[in-house]
mmCIF file of C-alpha atoms (C1' of nucleotides) in Angstrom:
data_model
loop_
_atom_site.group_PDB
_atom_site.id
_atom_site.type_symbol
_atom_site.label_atom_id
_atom_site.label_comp_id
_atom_site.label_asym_id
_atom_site.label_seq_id
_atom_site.Cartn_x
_atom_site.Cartn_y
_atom_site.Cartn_z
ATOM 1 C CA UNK R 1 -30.495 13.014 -19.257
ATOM 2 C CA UNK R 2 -26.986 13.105 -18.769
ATOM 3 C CA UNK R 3 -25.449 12.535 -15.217
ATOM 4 C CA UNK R 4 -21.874 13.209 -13.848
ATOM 5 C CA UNK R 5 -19.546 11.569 -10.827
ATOM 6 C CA UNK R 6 -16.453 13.895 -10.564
ATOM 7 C CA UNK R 7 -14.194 14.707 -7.202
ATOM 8 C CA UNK R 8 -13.147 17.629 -7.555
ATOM 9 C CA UNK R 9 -10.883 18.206 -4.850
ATOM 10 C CA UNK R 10 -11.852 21.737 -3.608
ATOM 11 C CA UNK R 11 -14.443 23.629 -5.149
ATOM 12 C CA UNK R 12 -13.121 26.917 -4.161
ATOM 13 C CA UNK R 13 -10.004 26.152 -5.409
ATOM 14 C CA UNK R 14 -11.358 24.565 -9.140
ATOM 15 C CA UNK R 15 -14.478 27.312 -9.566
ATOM 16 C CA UNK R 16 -13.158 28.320 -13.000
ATOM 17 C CA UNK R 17 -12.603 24.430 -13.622
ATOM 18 C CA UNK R 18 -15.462 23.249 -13.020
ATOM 19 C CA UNK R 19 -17.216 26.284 -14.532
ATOM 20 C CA UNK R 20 -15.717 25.479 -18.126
ATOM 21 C CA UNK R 21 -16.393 21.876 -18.182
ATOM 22 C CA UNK R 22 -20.564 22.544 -17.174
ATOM 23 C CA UNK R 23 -21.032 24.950 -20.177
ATOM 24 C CA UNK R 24 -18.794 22.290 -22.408
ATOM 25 C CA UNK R 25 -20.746 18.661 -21.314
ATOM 26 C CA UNK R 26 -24.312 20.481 -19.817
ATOM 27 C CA UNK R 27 -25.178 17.465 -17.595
ATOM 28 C CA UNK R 28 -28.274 17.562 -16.235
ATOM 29 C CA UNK R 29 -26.605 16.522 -13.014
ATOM 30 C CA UNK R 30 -23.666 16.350 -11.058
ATOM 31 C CA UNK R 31 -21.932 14.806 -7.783
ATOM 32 C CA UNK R 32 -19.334 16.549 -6.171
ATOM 33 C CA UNK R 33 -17.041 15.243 -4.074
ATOM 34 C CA UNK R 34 -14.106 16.519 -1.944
ATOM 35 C CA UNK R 35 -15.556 20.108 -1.947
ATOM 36 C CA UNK R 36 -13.477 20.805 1.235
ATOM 37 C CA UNK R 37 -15.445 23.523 2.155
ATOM 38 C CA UNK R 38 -18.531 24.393 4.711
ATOM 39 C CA UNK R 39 -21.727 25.602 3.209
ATOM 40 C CA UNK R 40 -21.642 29.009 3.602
ATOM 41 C CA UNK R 41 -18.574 28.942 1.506
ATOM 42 C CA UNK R 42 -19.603 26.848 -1.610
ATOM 43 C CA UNK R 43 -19.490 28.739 -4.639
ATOM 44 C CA UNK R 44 -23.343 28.341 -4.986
ATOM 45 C CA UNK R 45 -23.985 31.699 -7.197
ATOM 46 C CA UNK R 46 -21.449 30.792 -9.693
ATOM 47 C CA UNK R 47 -23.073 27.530 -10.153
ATOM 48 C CA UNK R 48 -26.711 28.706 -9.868
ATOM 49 C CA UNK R 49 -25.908 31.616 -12.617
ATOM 50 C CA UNK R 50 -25.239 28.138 -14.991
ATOM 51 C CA UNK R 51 -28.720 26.894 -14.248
ATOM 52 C CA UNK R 52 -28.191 24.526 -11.781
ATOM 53 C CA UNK R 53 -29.796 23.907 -7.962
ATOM 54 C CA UNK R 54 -27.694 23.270 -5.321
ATOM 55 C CA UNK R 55 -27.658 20.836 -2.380
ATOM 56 C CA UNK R 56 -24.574 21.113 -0.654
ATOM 57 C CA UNK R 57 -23.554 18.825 2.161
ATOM 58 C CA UNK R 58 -20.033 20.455 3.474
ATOM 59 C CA UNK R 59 -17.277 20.340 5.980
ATOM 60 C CA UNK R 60 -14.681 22.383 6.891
ATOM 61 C CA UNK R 61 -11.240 21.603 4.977
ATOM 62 C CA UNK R 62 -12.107 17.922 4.310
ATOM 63 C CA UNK R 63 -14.761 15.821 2.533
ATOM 64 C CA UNK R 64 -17.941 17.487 1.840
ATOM 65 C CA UNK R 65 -20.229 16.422 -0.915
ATOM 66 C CA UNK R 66 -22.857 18.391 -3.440
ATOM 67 C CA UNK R 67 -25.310 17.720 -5.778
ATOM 68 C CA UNK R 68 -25.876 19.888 -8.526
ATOM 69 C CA UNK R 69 -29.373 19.604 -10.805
ATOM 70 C CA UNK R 70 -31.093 21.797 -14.154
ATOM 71 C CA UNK R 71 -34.404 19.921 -12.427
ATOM 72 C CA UNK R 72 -35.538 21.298 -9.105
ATOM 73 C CA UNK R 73 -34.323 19.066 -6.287
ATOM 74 C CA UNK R 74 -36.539 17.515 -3.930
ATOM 75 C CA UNK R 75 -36.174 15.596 -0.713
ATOM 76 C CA UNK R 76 -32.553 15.940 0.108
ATOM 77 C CA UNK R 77 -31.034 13.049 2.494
ATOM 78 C CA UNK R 78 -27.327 14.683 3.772
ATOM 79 C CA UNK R 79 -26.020 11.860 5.435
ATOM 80 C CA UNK R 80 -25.569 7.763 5.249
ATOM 81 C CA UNK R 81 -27.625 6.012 8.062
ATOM 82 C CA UNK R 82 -25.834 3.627 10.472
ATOM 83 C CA UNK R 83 -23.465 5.738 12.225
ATOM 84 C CA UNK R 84 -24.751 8.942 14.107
ATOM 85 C CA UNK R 85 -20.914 9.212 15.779
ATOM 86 C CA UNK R 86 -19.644 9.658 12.190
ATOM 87 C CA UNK R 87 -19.346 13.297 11.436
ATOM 88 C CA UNK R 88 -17.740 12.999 8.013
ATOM 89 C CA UNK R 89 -19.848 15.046 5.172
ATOM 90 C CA UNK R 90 -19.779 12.433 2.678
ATOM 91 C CA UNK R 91 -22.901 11.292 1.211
ATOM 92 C CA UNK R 92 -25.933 13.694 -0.286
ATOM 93 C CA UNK R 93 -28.910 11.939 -1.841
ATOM 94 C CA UNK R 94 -31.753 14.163 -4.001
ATOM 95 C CA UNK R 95 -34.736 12.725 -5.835
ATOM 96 C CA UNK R 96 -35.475 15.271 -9.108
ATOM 97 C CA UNK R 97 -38.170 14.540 -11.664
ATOM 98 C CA UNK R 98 -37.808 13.891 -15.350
ATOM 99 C CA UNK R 99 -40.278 13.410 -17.902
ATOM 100 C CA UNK R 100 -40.184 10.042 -17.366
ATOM 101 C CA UNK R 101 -40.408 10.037 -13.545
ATOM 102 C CA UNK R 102 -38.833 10.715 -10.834
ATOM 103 C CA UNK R 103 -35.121 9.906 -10.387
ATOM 104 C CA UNK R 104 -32.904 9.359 -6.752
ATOM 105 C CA UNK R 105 -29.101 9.905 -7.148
ATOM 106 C CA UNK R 106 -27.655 9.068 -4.249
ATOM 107 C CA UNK R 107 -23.653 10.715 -4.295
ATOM 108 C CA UNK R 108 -20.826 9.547 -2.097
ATOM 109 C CA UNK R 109 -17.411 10.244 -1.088
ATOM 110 C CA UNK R 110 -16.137 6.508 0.204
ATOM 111 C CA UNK R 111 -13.597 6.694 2.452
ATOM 112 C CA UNK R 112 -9.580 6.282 1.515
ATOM 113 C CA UNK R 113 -9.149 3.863 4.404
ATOM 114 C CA UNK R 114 -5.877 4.210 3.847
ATOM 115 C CA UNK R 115 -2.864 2.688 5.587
ATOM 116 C CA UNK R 116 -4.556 -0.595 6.095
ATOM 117 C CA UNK R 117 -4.513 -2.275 8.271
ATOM 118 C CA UNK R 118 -5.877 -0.106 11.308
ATOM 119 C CA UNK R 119 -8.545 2.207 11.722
ATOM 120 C CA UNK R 120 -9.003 4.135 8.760
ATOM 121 C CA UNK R 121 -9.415 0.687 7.176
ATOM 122 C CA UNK R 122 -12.076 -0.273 9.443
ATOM 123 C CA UNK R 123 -13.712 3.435 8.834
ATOM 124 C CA UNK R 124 -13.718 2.535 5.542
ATOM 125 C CA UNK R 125 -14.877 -0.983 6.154
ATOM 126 C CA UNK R 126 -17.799 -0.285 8.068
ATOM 127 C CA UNK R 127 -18.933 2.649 5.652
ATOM 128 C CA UNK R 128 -19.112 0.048 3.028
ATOM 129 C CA UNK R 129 -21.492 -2.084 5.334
ATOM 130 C CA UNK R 130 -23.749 0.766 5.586
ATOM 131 C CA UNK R 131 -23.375 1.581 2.248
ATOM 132 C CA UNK R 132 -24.615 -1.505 1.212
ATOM 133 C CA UNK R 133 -27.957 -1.531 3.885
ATOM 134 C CA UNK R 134 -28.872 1.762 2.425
ATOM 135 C CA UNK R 135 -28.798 0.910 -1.055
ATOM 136 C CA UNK R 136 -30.547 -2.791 -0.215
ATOM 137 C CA UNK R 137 -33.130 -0.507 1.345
ATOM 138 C CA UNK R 138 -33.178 1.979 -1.955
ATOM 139 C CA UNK R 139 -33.786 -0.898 -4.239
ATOM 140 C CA UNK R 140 -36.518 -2.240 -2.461
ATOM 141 C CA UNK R 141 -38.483 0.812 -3.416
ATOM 142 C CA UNK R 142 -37.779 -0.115 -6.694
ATOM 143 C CA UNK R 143 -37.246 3.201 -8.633
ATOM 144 C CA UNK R 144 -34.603 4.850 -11.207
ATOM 145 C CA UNK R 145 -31.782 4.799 -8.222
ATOM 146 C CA UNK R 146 -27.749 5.941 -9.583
ATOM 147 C CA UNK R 147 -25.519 5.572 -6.570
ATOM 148 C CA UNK R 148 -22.438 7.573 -8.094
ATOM 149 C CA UNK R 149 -18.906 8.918 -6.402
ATOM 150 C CA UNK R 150 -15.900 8.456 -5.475
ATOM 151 C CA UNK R 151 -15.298 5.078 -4.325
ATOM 152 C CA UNK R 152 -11.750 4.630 -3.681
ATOM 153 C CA UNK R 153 -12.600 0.956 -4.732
ATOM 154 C CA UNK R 154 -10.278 -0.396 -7.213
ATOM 155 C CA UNK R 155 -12.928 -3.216 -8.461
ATOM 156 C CA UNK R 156 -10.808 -5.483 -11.011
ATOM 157 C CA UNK R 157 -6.911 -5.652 -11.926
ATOM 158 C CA UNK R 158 -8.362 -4.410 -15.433
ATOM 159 C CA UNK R 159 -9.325 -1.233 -13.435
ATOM 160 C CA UNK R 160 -5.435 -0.154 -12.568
ATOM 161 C CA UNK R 161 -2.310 0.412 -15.267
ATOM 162 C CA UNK R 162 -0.538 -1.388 -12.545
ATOM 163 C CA UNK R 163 -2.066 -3.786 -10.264
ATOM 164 C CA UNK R 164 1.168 -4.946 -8.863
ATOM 165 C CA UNK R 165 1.642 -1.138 -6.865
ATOM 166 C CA UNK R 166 -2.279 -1.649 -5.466
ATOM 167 C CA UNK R 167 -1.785 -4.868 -3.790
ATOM 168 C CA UNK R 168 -1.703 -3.630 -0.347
ATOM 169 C CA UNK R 169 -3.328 -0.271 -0.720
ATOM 170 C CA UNK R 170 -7.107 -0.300 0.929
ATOM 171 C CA UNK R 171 -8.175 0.613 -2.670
ATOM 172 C CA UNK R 172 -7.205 -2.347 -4.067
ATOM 173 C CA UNK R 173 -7.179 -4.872 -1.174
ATOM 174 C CA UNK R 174 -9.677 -8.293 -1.201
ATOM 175 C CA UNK R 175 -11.365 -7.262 1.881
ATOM 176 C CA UNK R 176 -12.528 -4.093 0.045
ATOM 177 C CA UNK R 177 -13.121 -5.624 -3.565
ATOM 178 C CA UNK R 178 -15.317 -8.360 -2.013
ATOM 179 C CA UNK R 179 -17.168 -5.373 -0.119
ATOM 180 C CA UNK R 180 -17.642 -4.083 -3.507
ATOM 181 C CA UNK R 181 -19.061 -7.239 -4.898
ATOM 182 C CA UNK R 182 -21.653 -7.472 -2.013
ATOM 183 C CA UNK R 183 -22.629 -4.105 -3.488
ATOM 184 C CA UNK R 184 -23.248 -4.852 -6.554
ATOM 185 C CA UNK R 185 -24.525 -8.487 -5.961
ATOM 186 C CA UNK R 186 -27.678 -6.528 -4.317
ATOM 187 C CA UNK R 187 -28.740 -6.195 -8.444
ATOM 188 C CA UNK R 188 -26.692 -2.913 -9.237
ATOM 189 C CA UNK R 189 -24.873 -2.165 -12.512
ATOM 190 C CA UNK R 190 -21.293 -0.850 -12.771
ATOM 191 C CA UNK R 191 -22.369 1.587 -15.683
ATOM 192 C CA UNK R 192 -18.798 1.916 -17.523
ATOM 193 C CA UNK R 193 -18.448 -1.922 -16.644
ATOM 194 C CA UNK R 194 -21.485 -2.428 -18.699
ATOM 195 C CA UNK R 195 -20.681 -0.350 -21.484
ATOM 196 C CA UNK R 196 -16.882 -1.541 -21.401
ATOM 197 C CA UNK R 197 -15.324 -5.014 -20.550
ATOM 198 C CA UNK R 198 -11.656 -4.789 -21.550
ATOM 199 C CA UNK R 199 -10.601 -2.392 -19.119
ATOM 200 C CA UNK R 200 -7.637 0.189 -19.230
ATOM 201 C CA UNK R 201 -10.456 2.821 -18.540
ATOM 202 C CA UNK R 202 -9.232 5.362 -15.427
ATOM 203 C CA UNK R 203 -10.577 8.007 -13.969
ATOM 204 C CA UNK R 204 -7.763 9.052 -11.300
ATOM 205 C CA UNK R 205 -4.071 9.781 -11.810
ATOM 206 C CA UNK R 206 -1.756 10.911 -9.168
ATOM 207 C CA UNK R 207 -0.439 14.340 -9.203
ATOM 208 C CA UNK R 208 2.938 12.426 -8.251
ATOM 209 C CA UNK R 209 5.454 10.673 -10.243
ATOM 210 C CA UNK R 210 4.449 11.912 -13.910
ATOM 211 C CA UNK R 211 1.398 9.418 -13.520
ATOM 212 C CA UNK R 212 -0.790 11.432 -15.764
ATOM 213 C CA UNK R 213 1.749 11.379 -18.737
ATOM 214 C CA UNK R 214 2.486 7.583 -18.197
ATOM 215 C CA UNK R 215 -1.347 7.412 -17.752
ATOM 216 C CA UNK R 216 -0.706 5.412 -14.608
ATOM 217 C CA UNK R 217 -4.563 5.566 -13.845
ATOM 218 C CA UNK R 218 -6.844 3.561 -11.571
ATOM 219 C CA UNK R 219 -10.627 3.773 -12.070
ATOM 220 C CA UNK R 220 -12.262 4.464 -8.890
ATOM 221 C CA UNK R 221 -14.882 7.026 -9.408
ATOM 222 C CA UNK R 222 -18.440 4.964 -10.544
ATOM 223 C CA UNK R 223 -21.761 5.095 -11.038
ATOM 224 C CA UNK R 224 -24.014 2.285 -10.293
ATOM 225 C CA UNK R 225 -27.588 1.883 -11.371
ATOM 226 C CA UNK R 226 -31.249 0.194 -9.992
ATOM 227 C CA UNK R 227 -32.601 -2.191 -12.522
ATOM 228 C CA UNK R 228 -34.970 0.731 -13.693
ATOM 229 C CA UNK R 229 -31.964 2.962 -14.192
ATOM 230 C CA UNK R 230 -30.275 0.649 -16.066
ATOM 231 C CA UNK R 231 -32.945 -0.083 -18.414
ATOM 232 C CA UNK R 232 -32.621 3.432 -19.481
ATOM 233 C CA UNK R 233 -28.718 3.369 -19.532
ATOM 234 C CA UNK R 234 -27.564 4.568 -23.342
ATOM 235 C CA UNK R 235 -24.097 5.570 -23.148
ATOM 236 C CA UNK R 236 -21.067 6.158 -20.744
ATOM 237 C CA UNK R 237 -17.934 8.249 -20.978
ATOM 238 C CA UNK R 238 -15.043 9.250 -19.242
ATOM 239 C CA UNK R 239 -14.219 13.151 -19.965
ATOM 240 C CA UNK R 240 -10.397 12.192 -19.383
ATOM 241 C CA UNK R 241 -9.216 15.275 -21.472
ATOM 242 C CA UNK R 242 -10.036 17.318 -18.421
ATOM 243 C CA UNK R 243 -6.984 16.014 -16.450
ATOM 244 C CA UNK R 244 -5.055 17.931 -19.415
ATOM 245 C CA UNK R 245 -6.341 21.372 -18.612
ATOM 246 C CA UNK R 246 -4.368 23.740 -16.216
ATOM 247 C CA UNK R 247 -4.341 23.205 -12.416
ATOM 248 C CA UNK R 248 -6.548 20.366 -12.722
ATOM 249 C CA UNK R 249 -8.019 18.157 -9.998
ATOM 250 C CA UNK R 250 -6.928 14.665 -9.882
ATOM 251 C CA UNK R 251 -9.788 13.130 -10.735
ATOM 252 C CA UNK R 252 -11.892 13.265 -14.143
ATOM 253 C CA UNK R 253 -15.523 13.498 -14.910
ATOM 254 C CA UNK R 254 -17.938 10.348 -15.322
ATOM 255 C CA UNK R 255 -20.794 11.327 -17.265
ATOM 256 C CA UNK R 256 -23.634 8.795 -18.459
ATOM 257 C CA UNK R 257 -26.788 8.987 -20.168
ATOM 258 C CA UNK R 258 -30.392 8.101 -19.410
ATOM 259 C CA UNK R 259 -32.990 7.933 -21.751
ATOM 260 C CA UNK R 260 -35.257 11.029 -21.346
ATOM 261 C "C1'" DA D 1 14.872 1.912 -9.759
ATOM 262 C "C1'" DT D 2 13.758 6.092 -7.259
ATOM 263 C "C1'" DG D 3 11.227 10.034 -6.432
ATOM 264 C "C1'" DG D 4 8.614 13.002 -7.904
ATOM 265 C "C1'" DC D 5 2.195 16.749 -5.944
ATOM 266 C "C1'" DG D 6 -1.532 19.563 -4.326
ATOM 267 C "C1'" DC D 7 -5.032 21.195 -1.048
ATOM 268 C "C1'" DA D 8 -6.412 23.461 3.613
ATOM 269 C "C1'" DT D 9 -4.914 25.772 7.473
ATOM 270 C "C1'" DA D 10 -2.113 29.237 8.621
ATOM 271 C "C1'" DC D 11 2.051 31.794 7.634
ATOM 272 C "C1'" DG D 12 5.622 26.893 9.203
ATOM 273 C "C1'" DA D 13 4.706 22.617 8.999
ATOM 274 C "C1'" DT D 14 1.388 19.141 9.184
ATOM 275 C "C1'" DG D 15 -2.712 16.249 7.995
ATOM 276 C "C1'" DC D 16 -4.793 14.205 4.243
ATOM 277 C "C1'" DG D 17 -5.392 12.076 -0.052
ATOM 278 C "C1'" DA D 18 -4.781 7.568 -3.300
#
DNA sequence: ATGGCGCATACGATGCGA
């Protein structure tokens, strides 16, 4: 089964986008993030006339997540535990069945936490900490678990065309790449890691500055797996050709593959 | 070397992103 990570940065406004590239890849599943829209006013029927189910967990003008699925969703989760003052719509979690059991995709929108220091940087921060205590308490249960987004996490100078401009942005800073190890140190694999060492691989360029045509990418969209998902992990890709197309979003597609 | 954009809201200008 094939499953996608891509922020799209407004649904309403990248319909037609996002339209296209379904009917060209036909994952099985996608995570949406940056819908920037409530509910009511997600594009579900274009969506649903492509086969998909939709669990949509939005906000108004900012943030807002969604989970799209060919396999009928089941026991949707709409927000990250830890915080019940934190009113941001960024996390959506779905378990759907496949023929060879059930899978939990867990998608996320991690916050900027940009300028750092102050409080968006301790936002950001402390969303990582419960990020982390949610998927501990996912892998205990010890199932087929892909914890994919946007993770405005910068993990390695391999991950940026230019390190150098990162070094003080909250995507790039120690605090938050040693938040990112503690992630993964709980046993989870950085899928395109896995399938690629050397690096040089993005997945976001800047509308600014001509960084798309100097391909002045970072790679900061990932998907990470349980043991069991990785076990069944047989390819990764980036669909970077999508950045190419008219009015696109700023981010591309992640798409990998599970066996069955 | 520098500065360069796009979205939502609202209809001018600001907040936000990365």
């Amino acid at each position: 089964m094939l499953i996608a990570t891509w922020n799209v940065n407004s649904i309403k406004s990248r319909i037609d986008l996002a339209t296209r590239w379904l009917q060209e890849a036909r994952p099985d599943l996608v995570c949406l993030q940056e819908i920037k829209c409530v509910d009511e006013a997600f594009p579900r029927a274009e969506i649903e006339a492509l086969g998909y189910n939709v669990a949509v967990h939005g906000q108004k003008s900012y943030n807002g997540v969604a989970i799209l699925s060919r396999a009928p969703i089941e026991d949707v989760v709409m927000r990250l535990p830890g915080d019940d003052a934190d009113e941001h719509a960024r996390y959506v979690e779905v378990v759907v069945s496949t023929d060879r059991g059930a899978v939990r995709v867990g998608c996320i929108y991690l916050p900027n936490g940009n300028p750092a220091p102050g409080p968006k940087y301790d936002y950001k921060l402390g969303w990582m900490e419960r990020l982390r205590r949610h998927a501990a308490e996912r892998l205990a249960l010890e199932e087929a678990f892909v914890l994919a987004g946007d993770f405005n996490v910068i993990p390695a100078p391999k991950d940026a065309k230019r390190p150098d401009a990162w070094v003080d942005d909250a995507l790039f800073l120690p605090e938050t790449r040693a938040a990112w190890r503690r992630l993964i140190a709980l046993g989870l694999t950085d899928a395109l890691r896995a399938a690629d060492e050397n690096g040089g691989v993005y997945t976001f360029w800047d509308y600014q500055a001509g960084a798309w045509q100097k391909d002045h990418g970072i790679r900061i969209d990932h998907l990470l797996l349980s043991p069991q998902a990785a076990d069944r992990l047989l390819a990764v890709r980036v669909d970077r050709h999508v950045r190419s197309w008219e009015r696109p979003s700023d981010h591309v597609p992640v798409v990998i593959e599970l066996a069955a």
